[in-house]
Short mmCIF file of C-alpha atoms in Angstrom, two decimals:
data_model
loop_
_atom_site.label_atom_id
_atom_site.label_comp_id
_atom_site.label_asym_id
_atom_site.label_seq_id
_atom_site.Cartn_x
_atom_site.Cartn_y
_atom_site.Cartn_z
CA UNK A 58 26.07 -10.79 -0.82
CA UNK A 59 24.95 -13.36 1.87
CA UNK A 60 24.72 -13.66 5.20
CA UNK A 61 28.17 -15.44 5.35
CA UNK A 62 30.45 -12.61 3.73
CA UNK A 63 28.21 -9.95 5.49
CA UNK A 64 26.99 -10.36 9.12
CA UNK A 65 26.87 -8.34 12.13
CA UNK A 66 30.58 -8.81 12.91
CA UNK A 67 31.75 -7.29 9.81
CA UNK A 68 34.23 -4.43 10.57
CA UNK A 69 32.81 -1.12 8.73
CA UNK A 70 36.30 -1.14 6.46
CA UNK A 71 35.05 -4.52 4.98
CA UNK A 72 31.36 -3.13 3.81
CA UNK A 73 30.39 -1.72 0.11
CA UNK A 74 31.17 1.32 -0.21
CA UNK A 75 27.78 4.08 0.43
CA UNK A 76 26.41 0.37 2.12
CA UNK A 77 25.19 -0.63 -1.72
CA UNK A 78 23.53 -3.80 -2.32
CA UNK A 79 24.53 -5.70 -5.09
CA UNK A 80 22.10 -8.57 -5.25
CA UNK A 81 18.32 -7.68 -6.23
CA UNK A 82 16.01 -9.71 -4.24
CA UNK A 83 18.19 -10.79 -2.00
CA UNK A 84 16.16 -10.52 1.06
CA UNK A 85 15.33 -13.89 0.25
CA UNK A 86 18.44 -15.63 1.95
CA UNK A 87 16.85 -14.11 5.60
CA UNK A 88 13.84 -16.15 6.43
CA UNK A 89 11.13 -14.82 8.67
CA UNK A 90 9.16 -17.65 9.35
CA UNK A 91 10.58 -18.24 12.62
CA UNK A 92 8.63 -15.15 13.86
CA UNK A 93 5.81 -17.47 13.69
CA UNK A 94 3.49 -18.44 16.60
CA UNK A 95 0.69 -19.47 14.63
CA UNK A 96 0.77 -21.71 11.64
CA UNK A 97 -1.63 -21.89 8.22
CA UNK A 98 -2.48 -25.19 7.37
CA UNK A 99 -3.70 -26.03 3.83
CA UNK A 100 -6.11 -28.32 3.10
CA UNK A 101 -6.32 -29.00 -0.41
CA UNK A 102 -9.26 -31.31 -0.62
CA UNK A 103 -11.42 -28.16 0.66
CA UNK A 104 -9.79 -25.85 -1.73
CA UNK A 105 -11.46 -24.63 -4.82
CA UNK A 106 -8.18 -22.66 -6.32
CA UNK A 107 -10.40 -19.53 -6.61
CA UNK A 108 -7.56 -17.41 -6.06
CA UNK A 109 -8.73 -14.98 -3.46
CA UNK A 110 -5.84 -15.76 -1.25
CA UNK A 111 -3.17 -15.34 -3.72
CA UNK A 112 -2.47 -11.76 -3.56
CA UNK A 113 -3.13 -10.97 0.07
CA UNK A 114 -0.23 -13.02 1.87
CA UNK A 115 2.32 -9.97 2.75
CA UNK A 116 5.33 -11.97 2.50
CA UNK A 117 4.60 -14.04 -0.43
CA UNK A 118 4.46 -17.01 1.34
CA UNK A 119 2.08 -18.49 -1.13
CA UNK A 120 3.44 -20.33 -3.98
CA UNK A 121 1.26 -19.85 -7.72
CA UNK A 122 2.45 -22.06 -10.17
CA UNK A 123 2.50 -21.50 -13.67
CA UNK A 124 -0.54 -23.60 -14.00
CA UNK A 125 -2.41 -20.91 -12.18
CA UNK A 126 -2.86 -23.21 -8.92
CA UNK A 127 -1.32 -22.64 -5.68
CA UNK A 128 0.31 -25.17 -3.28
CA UNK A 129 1.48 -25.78 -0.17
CA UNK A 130 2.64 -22.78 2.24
CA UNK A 131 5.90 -21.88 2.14
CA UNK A 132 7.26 -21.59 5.91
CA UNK A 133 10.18 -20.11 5.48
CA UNK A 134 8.57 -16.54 5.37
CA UNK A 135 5.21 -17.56 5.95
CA UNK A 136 4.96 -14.65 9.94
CA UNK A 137 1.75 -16.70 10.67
CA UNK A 138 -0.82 -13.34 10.36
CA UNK A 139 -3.61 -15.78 9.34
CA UNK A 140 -5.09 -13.33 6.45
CA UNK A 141 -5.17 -15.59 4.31
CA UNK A 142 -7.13 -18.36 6.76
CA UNK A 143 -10.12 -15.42 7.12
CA UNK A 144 -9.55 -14.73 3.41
CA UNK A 145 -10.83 -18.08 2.23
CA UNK A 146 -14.88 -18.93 1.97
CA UNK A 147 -14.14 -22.69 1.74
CA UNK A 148 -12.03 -22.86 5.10
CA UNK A 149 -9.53 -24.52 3.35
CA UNK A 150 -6.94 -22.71 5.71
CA UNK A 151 -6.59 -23.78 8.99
CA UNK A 152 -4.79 -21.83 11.71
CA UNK A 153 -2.54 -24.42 14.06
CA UNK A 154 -0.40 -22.91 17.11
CA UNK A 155 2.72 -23.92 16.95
CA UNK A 156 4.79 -26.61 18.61
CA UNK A 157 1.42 -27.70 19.74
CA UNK B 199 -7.10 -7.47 -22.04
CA UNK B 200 -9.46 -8.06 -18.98
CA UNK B 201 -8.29 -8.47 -15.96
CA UNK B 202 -7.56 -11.94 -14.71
CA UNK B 203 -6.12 -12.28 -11.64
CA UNK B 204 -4.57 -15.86 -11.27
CA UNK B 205 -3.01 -15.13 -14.72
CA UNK B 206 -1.13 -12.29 -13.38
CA UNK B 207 -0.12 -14.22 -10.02
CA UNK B 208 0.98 -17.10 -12.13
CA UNK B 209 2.94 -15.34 -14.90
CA UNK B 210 4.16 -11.94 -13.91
CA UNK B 211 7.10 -11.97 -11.96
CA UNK B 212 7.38 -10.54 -7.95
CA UNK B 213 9.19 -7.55 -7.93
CA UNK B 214 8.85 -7.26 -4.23
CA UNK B 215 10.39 -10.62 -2.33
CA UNK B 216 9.43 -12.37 0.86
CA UNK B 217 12.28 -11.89 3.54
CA UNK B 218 11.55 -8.43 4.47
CA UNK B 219 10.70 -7.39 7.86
CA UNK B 220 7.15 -5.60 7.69
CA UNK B 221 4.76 -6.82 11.01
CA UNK B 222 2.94 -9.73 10.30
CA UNK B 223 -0.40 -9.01 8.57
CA UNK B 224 0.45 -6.07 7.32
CA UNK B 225 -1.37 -4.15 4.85
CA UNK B 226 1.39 -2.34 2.88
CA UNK B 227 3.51 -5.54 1.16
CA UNK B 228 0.56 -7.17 -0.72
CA UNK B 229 -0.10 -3.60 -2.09
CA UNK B 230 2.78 -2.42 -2.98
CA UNK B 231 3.86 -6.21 -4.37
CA UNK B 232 0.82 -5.64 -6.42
CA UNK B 233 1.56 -1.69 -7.62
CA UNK B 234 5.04 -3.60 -8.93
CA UNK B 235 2.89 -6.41 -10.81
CA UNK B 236 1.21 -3.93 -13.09
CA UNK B 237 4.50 -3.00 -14.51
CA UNK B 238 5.57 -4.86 -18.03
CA UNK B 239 7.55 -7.41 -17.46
CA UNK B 240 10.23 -6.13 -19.90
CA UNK B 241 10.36 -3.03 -18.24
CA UNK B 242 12.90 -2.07 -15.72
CA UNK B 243 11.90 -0.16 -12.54
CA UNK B 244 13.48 2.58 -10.48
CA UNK B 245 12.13 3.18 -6.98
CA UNK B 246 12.69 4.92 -3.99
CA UNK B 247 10.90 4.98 -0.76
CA UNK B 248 10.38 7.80 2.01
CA UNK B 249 11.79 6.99 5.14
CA UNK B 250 8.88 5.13 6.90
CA UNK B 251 7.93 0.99 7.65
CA UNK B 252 8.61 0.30 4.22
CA UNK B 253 11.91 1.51 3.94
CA UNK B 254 13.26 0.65 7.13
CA UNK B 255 11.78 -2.78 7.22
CA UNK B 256 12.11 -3.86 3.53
CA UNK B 257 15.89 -2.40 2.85
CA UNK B 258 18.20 -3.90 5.83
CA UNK B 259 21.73 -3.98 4.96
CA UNK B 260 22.90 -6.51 3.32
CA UNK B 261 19.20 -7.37 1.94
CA UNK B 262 16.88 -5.91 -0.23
CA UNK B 263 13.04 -6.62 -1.18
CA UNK B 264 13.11 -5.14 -4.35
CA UNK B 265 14.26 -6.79 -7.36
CA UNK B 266 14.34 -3.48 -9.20
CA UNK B 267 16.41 -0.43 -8.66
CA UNK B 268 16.40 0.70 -4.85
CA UNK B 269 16.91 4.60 -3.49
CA UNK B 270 17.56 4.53 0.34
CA UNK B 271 16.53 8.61 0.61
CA UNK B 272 15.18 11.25 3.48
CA UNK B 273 12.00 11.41 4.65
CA UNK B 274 11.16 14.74 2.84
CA UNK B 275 12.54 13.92 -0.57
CA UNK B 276 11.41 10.92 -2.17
CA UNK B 277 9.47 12.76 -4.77
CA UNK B 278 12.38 14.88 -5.03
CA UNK B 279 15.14 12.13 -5.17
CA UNK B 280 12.79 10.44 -7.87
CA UNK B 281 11.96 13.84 -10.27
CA UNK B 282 16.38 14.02 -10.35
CA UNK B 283 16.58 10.11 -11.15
CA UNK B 284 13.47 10.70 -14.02
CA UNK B 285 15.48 13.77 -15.28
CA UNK B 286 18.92 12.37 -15.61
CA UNK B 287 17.42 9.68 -17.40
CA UNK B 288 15.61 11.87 -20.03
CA UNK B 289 18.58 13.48 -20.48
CA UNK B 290 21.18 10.14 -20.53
CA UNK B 291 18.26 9.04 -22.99
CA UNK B 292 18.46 12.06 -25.77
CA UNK B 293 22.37 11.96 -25.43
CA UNK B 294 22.53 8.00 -26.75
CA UNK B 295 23.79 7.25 -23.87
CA UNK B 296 21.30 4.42 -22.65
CA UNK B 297 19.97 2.08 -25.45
CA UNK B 298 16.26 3.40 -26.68
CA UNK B 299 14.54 0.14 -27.09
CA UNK B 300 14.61 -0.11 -23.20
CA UNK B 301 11.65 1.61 -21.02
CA UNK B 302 12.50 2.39 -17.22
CA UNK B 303 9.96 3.53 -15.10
CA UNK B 304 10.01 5.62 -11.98
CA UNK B 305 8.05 5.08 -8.69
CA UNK B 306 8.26 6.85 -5.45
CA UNK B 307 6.76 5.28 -2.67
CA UNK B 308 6.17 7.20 1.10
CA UNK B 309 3.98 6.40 3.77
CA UNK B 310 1.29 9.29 5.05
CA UNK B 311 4.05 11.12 6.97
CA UNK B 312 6.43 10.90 4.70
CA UNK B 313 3.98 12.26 1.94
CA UNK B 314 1.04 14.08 3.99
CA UNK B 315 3.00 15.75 6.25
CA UNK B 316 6.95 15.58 5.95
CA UNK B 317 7.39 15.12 2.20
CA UNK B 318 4.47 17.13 1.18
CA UNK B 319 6.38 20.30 -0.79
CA UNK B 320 9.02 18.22 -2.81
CA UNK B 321 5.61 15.74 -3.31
CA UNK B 322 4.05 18.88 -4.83
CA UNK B 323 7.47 20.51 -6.08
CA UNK B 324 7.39 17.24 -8.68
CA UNK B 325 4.53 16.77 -9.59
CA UNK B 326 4.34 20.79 -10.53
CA UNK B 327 7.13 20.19 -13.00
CA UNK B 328 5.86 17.10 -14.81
CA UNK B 329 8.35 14.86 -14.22
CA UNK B 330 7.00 10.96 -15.71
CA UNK B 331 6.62 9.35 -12.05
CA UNK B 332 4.04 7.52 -10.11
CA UNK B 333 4.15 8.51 -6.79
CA UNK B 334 2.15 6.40 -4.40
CA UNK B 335 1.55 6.83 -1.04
CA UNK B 336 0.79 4.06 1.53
CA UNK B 337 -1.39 5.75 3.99
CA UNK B 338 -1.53 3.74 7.08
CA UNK B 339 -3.10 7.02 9.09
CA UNK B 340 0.01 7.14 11.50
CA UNK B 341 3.57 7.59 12.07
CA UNK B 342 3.50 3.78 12.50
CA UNK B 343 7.28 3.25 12.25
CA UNK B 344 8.07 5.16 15.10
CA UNK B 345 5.33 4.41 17.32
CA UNK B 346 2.44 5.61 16.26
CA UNK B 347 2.24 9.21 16.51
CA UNK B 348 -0.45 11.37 14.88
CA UNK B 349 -0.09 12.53 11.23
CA UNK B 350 -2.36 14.65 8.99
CA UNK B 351 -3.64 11.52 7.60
CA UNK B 352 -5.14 10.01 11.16
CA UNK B 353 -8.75 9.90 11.29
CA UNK B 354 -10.63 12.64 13.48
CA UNK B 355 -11.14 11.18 16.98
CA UNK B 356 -8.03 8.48 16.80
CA UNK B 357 -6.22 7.71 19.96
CA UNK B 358 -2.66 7.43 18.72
CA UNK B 359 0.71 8.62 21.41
CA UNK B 360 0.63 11.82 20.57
CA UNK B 361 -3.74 12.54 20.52
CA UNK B 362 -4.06 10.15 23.23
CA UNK B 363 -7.63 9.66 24.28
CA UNK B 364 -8.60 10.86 27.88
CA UNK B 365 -10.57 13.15 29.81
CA UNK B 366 -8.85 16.24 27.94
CA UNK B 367 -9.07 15.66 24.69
CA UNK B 368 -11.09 12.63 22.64
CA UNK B 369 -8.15 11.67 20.66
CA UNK B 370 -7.32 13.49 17.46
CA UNK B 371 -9.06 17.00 17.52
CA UNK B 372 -8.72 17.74 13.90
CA UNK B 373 -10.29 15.92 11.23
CA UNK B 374 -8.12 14.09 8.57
CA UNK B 375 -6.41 15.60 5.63
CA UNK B 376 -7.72 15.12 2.08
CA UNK B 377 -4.26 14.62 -0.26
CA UNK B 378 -5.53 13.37 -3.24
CA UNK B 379 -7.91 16.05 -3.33
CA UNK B 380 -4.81 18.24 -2.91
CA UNK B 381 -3.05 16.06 -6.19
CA UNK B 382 -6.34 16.65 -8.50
CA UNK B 383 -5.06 20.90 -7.54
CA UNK B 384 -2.31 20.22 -9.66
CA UNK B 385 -4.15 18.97 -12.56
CA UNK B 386 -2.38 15.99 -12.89
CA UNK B 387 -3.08 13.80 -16.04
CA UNK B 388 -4.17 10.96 -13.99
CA UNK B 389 -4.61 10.74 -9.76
CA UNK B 390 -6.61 7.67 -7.91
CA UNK B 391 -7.34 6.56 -4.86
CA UNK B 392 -7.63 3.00 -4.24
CA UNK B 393 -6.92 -0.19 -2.13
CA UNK B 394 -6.44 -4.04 -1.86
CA UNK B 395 -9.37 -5.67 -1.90
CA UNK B 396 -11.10 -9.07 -3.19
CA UNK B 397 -9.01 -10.05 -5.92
CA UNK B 398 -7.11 -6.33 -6.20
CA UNK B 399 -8.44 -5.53 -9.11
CA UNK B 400 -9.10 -1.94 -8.84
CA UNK B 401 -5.64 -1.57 -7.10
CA UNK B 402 -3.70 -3.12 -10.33
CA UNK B 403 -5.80 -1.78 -12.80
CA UNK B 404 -5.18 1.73 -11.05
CA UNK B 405 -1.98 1.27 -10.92
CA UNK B 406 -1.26 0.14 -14.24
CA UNK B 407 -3.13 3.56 -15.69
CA UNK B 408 -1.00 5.55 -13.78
CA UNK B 409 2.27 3.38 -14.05
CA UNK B 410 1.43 3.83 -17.82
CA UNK B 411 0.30 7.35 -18.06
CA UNK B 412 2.63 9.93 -19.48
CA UNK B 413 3.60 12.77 -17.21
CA UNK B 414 3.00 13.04 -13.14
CA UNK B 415 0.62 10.36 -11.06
CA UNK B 416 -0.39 10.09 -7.86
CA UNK B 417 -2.20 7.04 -6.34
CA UNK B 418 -3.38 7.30 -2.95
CA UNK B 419 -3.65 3.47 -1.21
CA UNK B 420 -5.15 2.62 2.02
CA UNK B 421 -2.65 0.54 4.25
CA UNK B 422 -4.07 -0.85 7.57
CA UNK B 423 -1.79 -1.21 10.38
CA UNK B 424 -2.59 -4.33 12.78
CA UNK B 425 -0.18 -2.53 15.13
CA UNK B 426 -1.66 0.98 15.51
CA UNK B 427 -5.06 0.44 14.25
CA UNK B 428 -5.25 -2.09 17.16
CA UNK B 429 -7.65 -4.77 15.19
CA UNK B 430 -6.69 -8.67 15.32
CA UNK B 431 -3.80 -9.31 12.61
CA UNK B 432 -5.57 -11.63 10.55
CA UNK B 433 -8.41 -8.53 9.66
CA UNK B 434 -6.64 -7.19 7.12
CA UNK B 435 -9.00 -7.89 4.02
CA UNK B 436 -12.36 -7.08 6.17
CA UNK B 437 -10.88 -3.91 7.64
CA UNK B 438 -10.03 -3.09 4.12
CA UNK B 439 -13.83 -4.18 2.61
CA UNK B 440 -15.57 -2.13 5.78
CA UNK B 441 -13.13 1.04 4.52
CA UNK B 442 -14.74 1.30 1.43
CA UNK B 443 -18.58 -0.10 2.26
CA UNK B 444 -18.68 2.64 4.82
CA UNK B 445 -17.39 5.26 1.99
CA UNK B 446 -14.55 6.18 4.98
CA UNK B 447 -11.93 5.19 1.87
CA UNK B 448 -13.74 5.83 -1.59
CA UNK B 449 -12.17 4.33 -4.57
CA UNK B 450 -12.01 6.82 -7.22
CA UNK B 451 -9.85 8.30 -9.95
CA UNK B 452 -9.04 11.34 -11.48
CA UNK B 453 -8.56 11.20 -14.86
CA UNK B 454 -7.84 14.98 -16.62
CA UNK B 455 -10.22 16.58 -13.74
CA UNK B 456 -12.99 14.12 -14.25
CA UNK B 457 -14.01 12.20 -11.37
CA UNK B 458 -15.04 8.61 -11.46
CA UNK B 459 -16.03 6.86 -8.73
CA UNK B 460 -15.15 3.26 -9.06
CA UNK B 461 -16.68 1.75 -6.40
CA UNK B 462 -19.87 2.50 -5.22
CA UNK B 463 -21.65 0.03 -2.14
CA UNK B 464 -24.82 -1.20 -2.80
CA UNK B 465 -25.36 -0.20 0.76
CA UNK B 466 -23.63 2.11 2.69
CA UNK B 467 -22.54 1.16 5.70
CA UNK B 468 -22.56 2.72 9.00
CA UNK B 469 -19.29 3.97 9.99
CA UNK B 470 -19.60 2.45 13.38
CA UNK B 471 -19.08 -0.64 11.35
CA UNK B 472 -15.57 0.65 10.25
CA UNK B 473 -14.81 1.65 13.60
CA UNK B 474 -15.54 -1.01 16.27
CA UNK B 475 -12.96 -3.75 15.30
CA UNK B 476 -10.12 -0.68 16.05
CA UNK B 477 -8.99 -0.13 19.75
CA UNK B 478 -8.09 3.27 18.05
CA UNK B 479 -11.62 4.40 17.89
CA UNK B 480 -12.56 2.45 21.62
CA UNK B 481 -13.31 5.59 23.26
CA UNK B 482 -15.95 6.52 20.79
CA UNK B 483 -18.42 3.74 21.91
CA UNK B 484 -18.33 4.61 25.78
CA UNK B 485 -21.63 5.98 27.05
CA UNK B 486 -21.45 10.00 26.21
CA UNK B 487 -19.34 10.11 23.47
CA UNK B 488 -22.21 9.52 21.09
CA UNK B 489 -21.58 12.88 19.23
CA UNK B 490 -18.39 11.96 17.98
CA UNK B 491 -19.51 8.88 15.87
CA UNK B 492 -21.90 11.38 14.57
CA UNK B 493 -19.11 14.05 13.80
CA UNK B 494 -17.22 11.16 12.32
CA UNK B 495 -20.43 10.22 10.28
CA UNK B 496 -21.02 13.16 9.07
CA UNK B 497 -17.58 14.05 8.00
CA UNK B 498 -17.64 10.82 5.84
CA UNK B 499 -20.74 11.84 4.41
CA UNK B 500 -20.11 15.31 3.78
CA UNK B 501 -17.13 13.79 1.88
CA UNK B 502 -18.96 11.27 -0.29
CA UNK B 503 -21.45 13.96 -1.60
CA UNK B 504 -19.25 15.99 -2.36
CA UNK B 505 -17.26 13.29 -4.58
CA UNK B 506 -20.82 12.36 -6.11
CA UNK B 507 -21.28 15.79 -6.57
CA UNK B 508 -17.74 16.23 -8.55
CA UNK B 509 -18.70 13.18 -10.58
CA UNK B 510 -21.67 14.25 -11.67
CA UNK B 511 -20.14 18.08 -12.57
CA UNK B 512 -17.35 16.64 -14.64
CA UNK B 513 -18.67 13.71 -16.10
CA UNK B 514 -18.19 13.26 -19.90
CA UNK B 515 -21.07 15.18 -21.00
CA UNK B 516 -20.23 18.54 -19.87
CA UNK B 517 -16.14 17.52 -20.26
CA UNK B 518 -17.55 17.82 -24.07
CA UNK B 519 -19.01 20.81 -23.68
CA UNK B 520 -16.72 22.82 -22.02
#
């Protein structure tokens, strides 16, 4: 189920039946980071990897790899709410406007 | 196994995906992302959410958030819709008809209206008959979905829609409902109140006790809305810290009737502490409305003794003795 076999213009006959979605997770293929206004800026040198901004970001726009560290934003979903920015005690977040 | 919270980032997998369309900075995804963490990883998950934000927001034809099982139901029936799926199951289960080395679990989530209010009888209806479910509800203090309107849950004094602050009346007249007091009335095996904060350990570790307790649970999380809490969107984790420093939110479980509190501030703070970052509570800080920060106060305080109180009264001593 993607956005190119399903989109607004599908005619009702054409839709699973009782609207069922197949595909678990796959809110995925829609990215919200367009909603942003305000962008997070890492800054790795200042970061100490304590972790307090891992669980906080509400669309999971913070990538934990399996070596326990976390990297760069991901933008695609990242809406720009800057929790994360007044989570961290190092200020390694930075909040940017956008397009600036 | 302690808890170590960059371990379970790193290793457990997200049961609740990015691409859903909750408000920026809102306080219900990292939550209920974290509620999902704490189940095993082998174990499958069936949940279904009161119509509220999280449904409406996380469930948009053709997407979904949730890489587990997903029940689109009412407002009112959640629990309901949850204590049929739990029961079929049981039943598919003794009949051979689903293989018995595999463990599904069962989660309703609604948001205060949708469990204070709306949902509150088929809430009560399942826990009554034991089904083995967590329900959890995301109390945000509002009906923030459709603009904000009062529920049971909104704080005493809140200007929301439908209490609107003014010269008639100072917001919300009545003073907020206490569900998970009404949960422990059931004598449920296990009931908790909790929220995300610093590195959500209390929240997983909650959840994971009542994910993995046999028989009814209720977990009672604290949700800020940006939106109708009217604080700046990146406030989230302070709003949440001030909730529970100022006792308006105390963290506690319920485990067999006996209390434990499981966070208690070194200091207490003030409540006006809690209030002032929330255009909600404006009103209460212009010149002659003094009394109702101490109403407020004292409501929270009357509260918190009486939790001390029940901790002290249950606490394994006199559990022994009884």
């Amino acid at each position: 189920m993607t956005e190119d076999n399903y989109n607004k213009n599908t005619p009702w006959q054409d839709l699973t039946p009782g609207g069922d979605i197949y595909t678990a997770g796959n809110a995925m293929e829609f990215k919200t980071g367009d909603w942003r206004s305000v962008r997070p800026v890492f800054l790795s040198e200042k970061c100490k990897q304590c972790g307090l901004c891992f669980p906080v970001c509400p669309d999971n726009a913070i990538p934990v790899g399996k070596d326990q560290k976390r990297t760069d934003f991901n933008y695609d979903y990242c809406k720009g709410c800057g929790v994360c920015a007044k989570t961290c005690p190092f200020g390694a977040i930075e909040m940017k406007e956008e397009g600036v | 196994m302690p808890y170590n919270l960059k371990e379970i980032i790193a290793e457990k997998p997200v049961r609740f995906t990015a691409g859903h369309r909750m408000c920026a900075g809102c306080g219900c995804p990292p939550a209920m992302r974290m509620i999902l963490r704490a189940l095993h990883p082998e174990d499958h998950a069936v949940v279904s959410v009161a119509t509220g934000c999280m449904e409406v927001s996380t469930f948009i034809y053709p997407y979904t958030s949730w890489t587990d099982s997903f029940i689109h139901t009412a407002f009112e029936c959640s629990a309901a819709t949850m204590s049929g799926v739990e029961a079929a199951y049981q039943s598919m289960k003794k009949q051979g008809k689903l293989p018995q080395d595999k463990n599904t679990k069962f989660l309703a989530f609604g948001g205060d209206g949708g469990t204070y209010d709306i949902g509150l009888q088929s809430l009560s209806g399942a826990m009554e008959r034991g089904h083995d479910m967590v329900y959890v509800c995301y109390d945000n203090g509002a009906y923030m979905n459709t603009g904000i309107q009062r529920s049971s849950a909104t704080p005493h004094f809140a200007d929301t829609t439908t209490s609107p602050a003014g010269k008639v009346i100072p917001g919300k007249m009545q003073p907020r409902k206490d569900l998970t007091e009404i949960l422990e009335a059931h004598h449920l095996p296990y009931v908790a109140q909790t929220i995300g904060v610093n590195n959500f350990k209390d929240l997983y570790e909650k959840a994971e006790k009542a994910i993995y307790t046999e028989g009814p649970t209720f977990l009672n999380v604290l949700a800020p809305c940006p939106r109708g809490w009217g604080y700046p969107t990146d406030m989230l984790m302070q709003i949440n810290k001030l909730a529970i420093d100022t006792c308006y939110w105390p963290l506690y479980e319920i485990e067999n009737g006996v209390y434990k509190i499981t966070y208690k501030p070194a200091k207490k703070l003030p409540i006006e502490e809690f209030l002032k970052p929330q255009k909600r509570f404006k009103h209460l800080f212009q010149p002659g409305n003094e009394w109702m920060i101490e109403a407020f106060q004292k409501e929270v305080d009357d509260r918190w003794e009486k939790l001390l109180q029940l901790e002290k009264a249950t606490s394994e001593p006199n559990a022994e003795a009884k």
